[in-house]
Amino acid sequence: MTADQVTADSAPAARANPAPTTDDATAPAAGTAARPAPAAAAVPTPPVAPPRVLTVAGSDSGGGAGIQADLKAMLAAGVHGMSVITAITAQNSLGVQGAWDLPVEAVRAQFRSVVDDIGVQAVKTGMLSSAELVRTVAELLGGVDCPVVVDPVGVSKHGDPLLAEEAVSVLRDRLLPLATVVTPNLHEVEQLTGVRVEDERELRGAAEAVLALGPRWVLVKGGHLPGDAVDLLTDGETEHVYRAPRLPNRHTHGTGCTLASAIAARLARGLDVPEAVAGAKEYVTGAIRAGFPLGGGIGPVWHGWHGTP
């Protein structure tokens, strides 16, 4: 008998007594109730992306201000922070040791990469040290439809200049008219408008001078005045005054960046401007209270204070 004959002849026998299949093996014995089939596994719901906020600012190598502070404040506010780096600074608790602008082509490419793919629901601008950078960012922001918070950074916490003199007029004429909110401190108010504020009663006049440059709202930060810390928010029709006792903590590096980013994050979440500013002010007050020493100079605010055990 050949091998072919053996296979052919034995095949019927194999078919007559087939091995039990999986279904056969698991079938209930006669007289046994069938078990219900297992329920189909639930399909998990894909997570929903949080609101997206873009910061266009300089990098602080010490992590206290700039892009680094912005992203920490955004995370604390429950949004996804993204960045366009405009300049690199060598910076620590003692001051700024060096600063280098990025080419406008690099700034433009970063912006387009984020906006064209991911999209943005709010933008915050910070350090834009040259007229060319201000002009480029203003051009880019003209094509987005979302709230824009402008922090018109003029000097660092230690008094180091961060805005070229020739850039001031470009910021005033091209960027401020695009702002939903602009957040100048008293030095920046004077730099932009020539108005010098030495008393709380002069905050309203300062705000009116900034509003004349085109933003929808202005938040004048009066933290450099003696006494309580007083800020004034206005759109020219309504006013909101934020007053808080001055905290006995010198470690306040990054407060301006943090405040503007916290406002932008809340606008992206759908709050109106007064609500966003009030929430951001409360957050920053806690961050200042929790500010900590770092290095030999002025330490940063603590962005994670509300999550500290």
mmCIF file with all atom_site columns, N, CA and C in Angstrom, residues 3 15 20 84 90 97 160 166 215 251 255 265 270 279-280 302:
data_model
loop_
_atom_site.group_PDB
_atom_site.id
_atom_site.type_symbol
_atom_site.label_atom_id
_atom_site.label_alt_id
_atom_site.label_comp_id
_atom_site.label_asym_id
_atom_site.label_entity_id
_atom_site.label_seq_id
_atom_site.pdbx_PDB_ins_code
_atom_site.Cartn_x
_atom_site.Cartn_y
_atom_site.Cartn_z
_atom_site.occupancy
_atom_site.B_iso_or_equiv
_atom_site.pdbx_formal_charge
_atom_site.auth_seq_id
_atom_site.auth_comp_id
_atom_site.auth_asym_id
_atom_site.auth_atom_id
_atom_site.pdbx_PDB_model_num
ATOM 1  N N  . ALA A 1 3   ? 1.860   5.308   0.223  1.00 0.00 ? 3   ALA A N  1
ATOM 2  C CA . ALA A 1 3   ? 1.574   6.346   1.207  1.00 0.00 ? 3   ALA A CA 1
ATOM 3  C C  . ALA A 1 3   ? 0.296   7.069   0.836  1.00 0.00 ? 3   ALA A C  1
ATOM 4  N N  . ARG A 1 15  ? -12.773 11.228  9.647  1.00 0.00 ? 15  ARG A N  1
ATOM 5  C CA . ARG A 1 15  ? -13.947 12.087  9.595  1.00 0.00 ? 15  ARG A CA 1
ATOM 6  C C  . ARG A 1 15  ? -15.090 11.523  10.415 1.00 0.00 ? 15  ARG A C  1
ATOM 7  N N  . PRO A 1 20  ? -13.093 16.797  19.118 1.00 0.00 ? 20  PRO A N  1
ATOM 8  C CA . PRO A 1 20  ? -14.035 17.831  19.557 1.00 0.00 ? 20  PRO A CA 1
ATOM 9  C C  . PRO A 1 20  ? -13.495 19.224  19.258 1.00 0.00 ? 20  PRO A C  1
ATOM 10 N N  . VAL A 1 84  ? 5.731   79.024  21.279 1.00 0.00 ? 84  VAL A N  1
ATOM 11 C CA . VAL A 1 84  ? 6.571   79.573  20.217 1.00 0.00 ? 84  VAL A CA 1
ATOM 12 C C  . VAL A 1 84  ? 7.655   80.367  20.930 1.00 0.00 ? 84  VAL A C  1
ATOM 13 N N  . ALA A 1 90  ? 19.841  83.687  29.068 1.00 0.00 ? 90  ALA A N  1
ATOM 14 C CA . ALA A 1 90  ? 20.620  83.089  30.149 1.00 0.00 ? 90  ALA A CA 1
ATOM 15 C C  . ALA A 1 90  ? 20.219  83.867  31.389 1.00 0.00 ? 90  ALA A C  1
ATOM 16 N N  . GLN A 1 97  ? 21.814  87.312  32.217 1.00 0.00 ? 97  GLN A N  1
ATOM 17 C CA . GLN A 1 97  ? 23.215  87.402  31.818 1.00 0.00 ? 97  GLN A CA 1
ATOM 18 C C  . GLN A 1 97  ? 23.392  87.496  30.304 1.00 0.00 ? 97  GLN A C  1
ATOM 19 N N  . ASP A 1 160 ? 16.470  94.427  33.944 1.00 0.00 ? 160 ASP A N  1
ATOM 20 C CA . ASP A 1 160 ? 17.187  94.263  32.685 1.00 0.00 ? 160 ASP A CA 1
ATOM 21 C C  . ASP A 1 160 ? 16.246  94.562  31.518 1.00 0.00 ? 160 ASP A C  1
ATOM 22 N N  . GLU A 1 166 ? 13.223  100.800 19.707 1.00 0.00 ? 166 GLU A N  1
ATOM 23 C CA . GLU A 1 166 ? 12.526  100.938 18.426 1.00 0.00 ? 166 GLU A CA 1
ATOM 24 C C  . GLU A 1 166 ? 11.342  99.978  18.291 1.00 0.00 ? 166 GLU A C  1
ATOM 25 N N  . PRO A 1 215 ? -6.623  98.039  22.598 1.00 0.00 ? 215 PRO A N  1
ATOM 26 C CA . PRO A 1 215 ? -7.054  96.751  23.158 1.00 0.00 ? 215 PRO A CA 1
ATOM 27 C C  . PRO A 1 215 ? -8.491  96.830  23.654 1.00 0.00 ? 215 PRO A C  1
ATOM 28 N N  . HIS A 1 251 ? 10.096  86.520  46.955 1.00 0.00 ? 251 HIS A N  1
ATOM 29 C CA . HIS A 1 251 ? 10.318  85.566  45.865 1.00 0.00 ? 251 HIS A CA 1
ATOM 30 C C  . HIS A 1 251 ? 9.121   85.594  44.917 1.00 0.00 ? 251 HIS A C  1
ATOM 31 N N  . THR A 1 255 ? 5.818   86.606  38.145 1.00 0.00 ? 255 THR A N  1
ATOM 32 C CA . THR A 1 255 ? 4.412   86.933  38.424 1.00 0.00 ? 255 THR A CA 1
ATOM 33 C C  . THR A 1 255 ? 3.682   87.447  37.183 1.00 0.00 ? 255 THR A C  1
ATOM 34 N N  . ALA A 1 265 ? -5.497  81.079  29.857 1.00 0.00 ? 265 ALA A N  1
ATOM 35 C CA . ALA A 1 265 ? -6.018  79.729  30.066 1.00 0.00 ? 265 ALA A CA 1
ATOM 36 C C  . ALA A 1 265 ? -7.499  79.760  30.413 1.00 0.00 ? 265 ALA A C  1
ATOM 37 N N  . GLY A 1 270 ? -13.538 79.364  28.382 1.00 0.00 ? 270 GLY A N  1
ATOM 38 C CA . GLY A 1 270 ? -14.856 79.932  28.164 1.00 0.00 ? 270 GLY A CA 1
ATOM 39 C C  . GLY A 1 270 ? -15.287 81.008  29.133 1.00 0.00 ? 270 GLY A C  1
ATOM 40 N N  . GLY A 1 279 ? -10.179 84.897  38.530 1.00 0.00 ? 279 GLY A N  1
ATOM 41 C CA . GLY A 1 279 ? -9.635  83.575  38.825 1.00 0.00 ? 279 GLY A CA 1
ATOM 42 C C  . GLY A 1 279 ? -8.125  83.548  38.743 1.00 0.00 ? 279 GLY A C  1
ATOM 43 N N  . ALA A 1 280 ? -7.575  84.239  37.740 1.00 0.00 ? 280 ALA A N  1
ATOM 44 C CA . ALA A 1 280 ? -6.122  84.288  37.587 1.00 0.00 ? 280 ALA A CA 1
ATOM 45 C C  . ALA A 1 280 ? -5.473  85.031  38.741 1.00 0.00 ? 280 ALA A C  1
ATOM 46 N N  . TRP A 1 302 ? 5.463   79.793  43.157 1.00 0.00 ? 302 TRP A N  1
ATOM 47 C CA . TRP A 1 302 ? 5.277   78.339  43.093 1.00 0.00 ? 302 TRP A CA 1
ATOM 48 C C  . TRP A 1 302 ? 3.978   78.021  42.372 1.00 0.00 ? 302 TRP A C  1
#
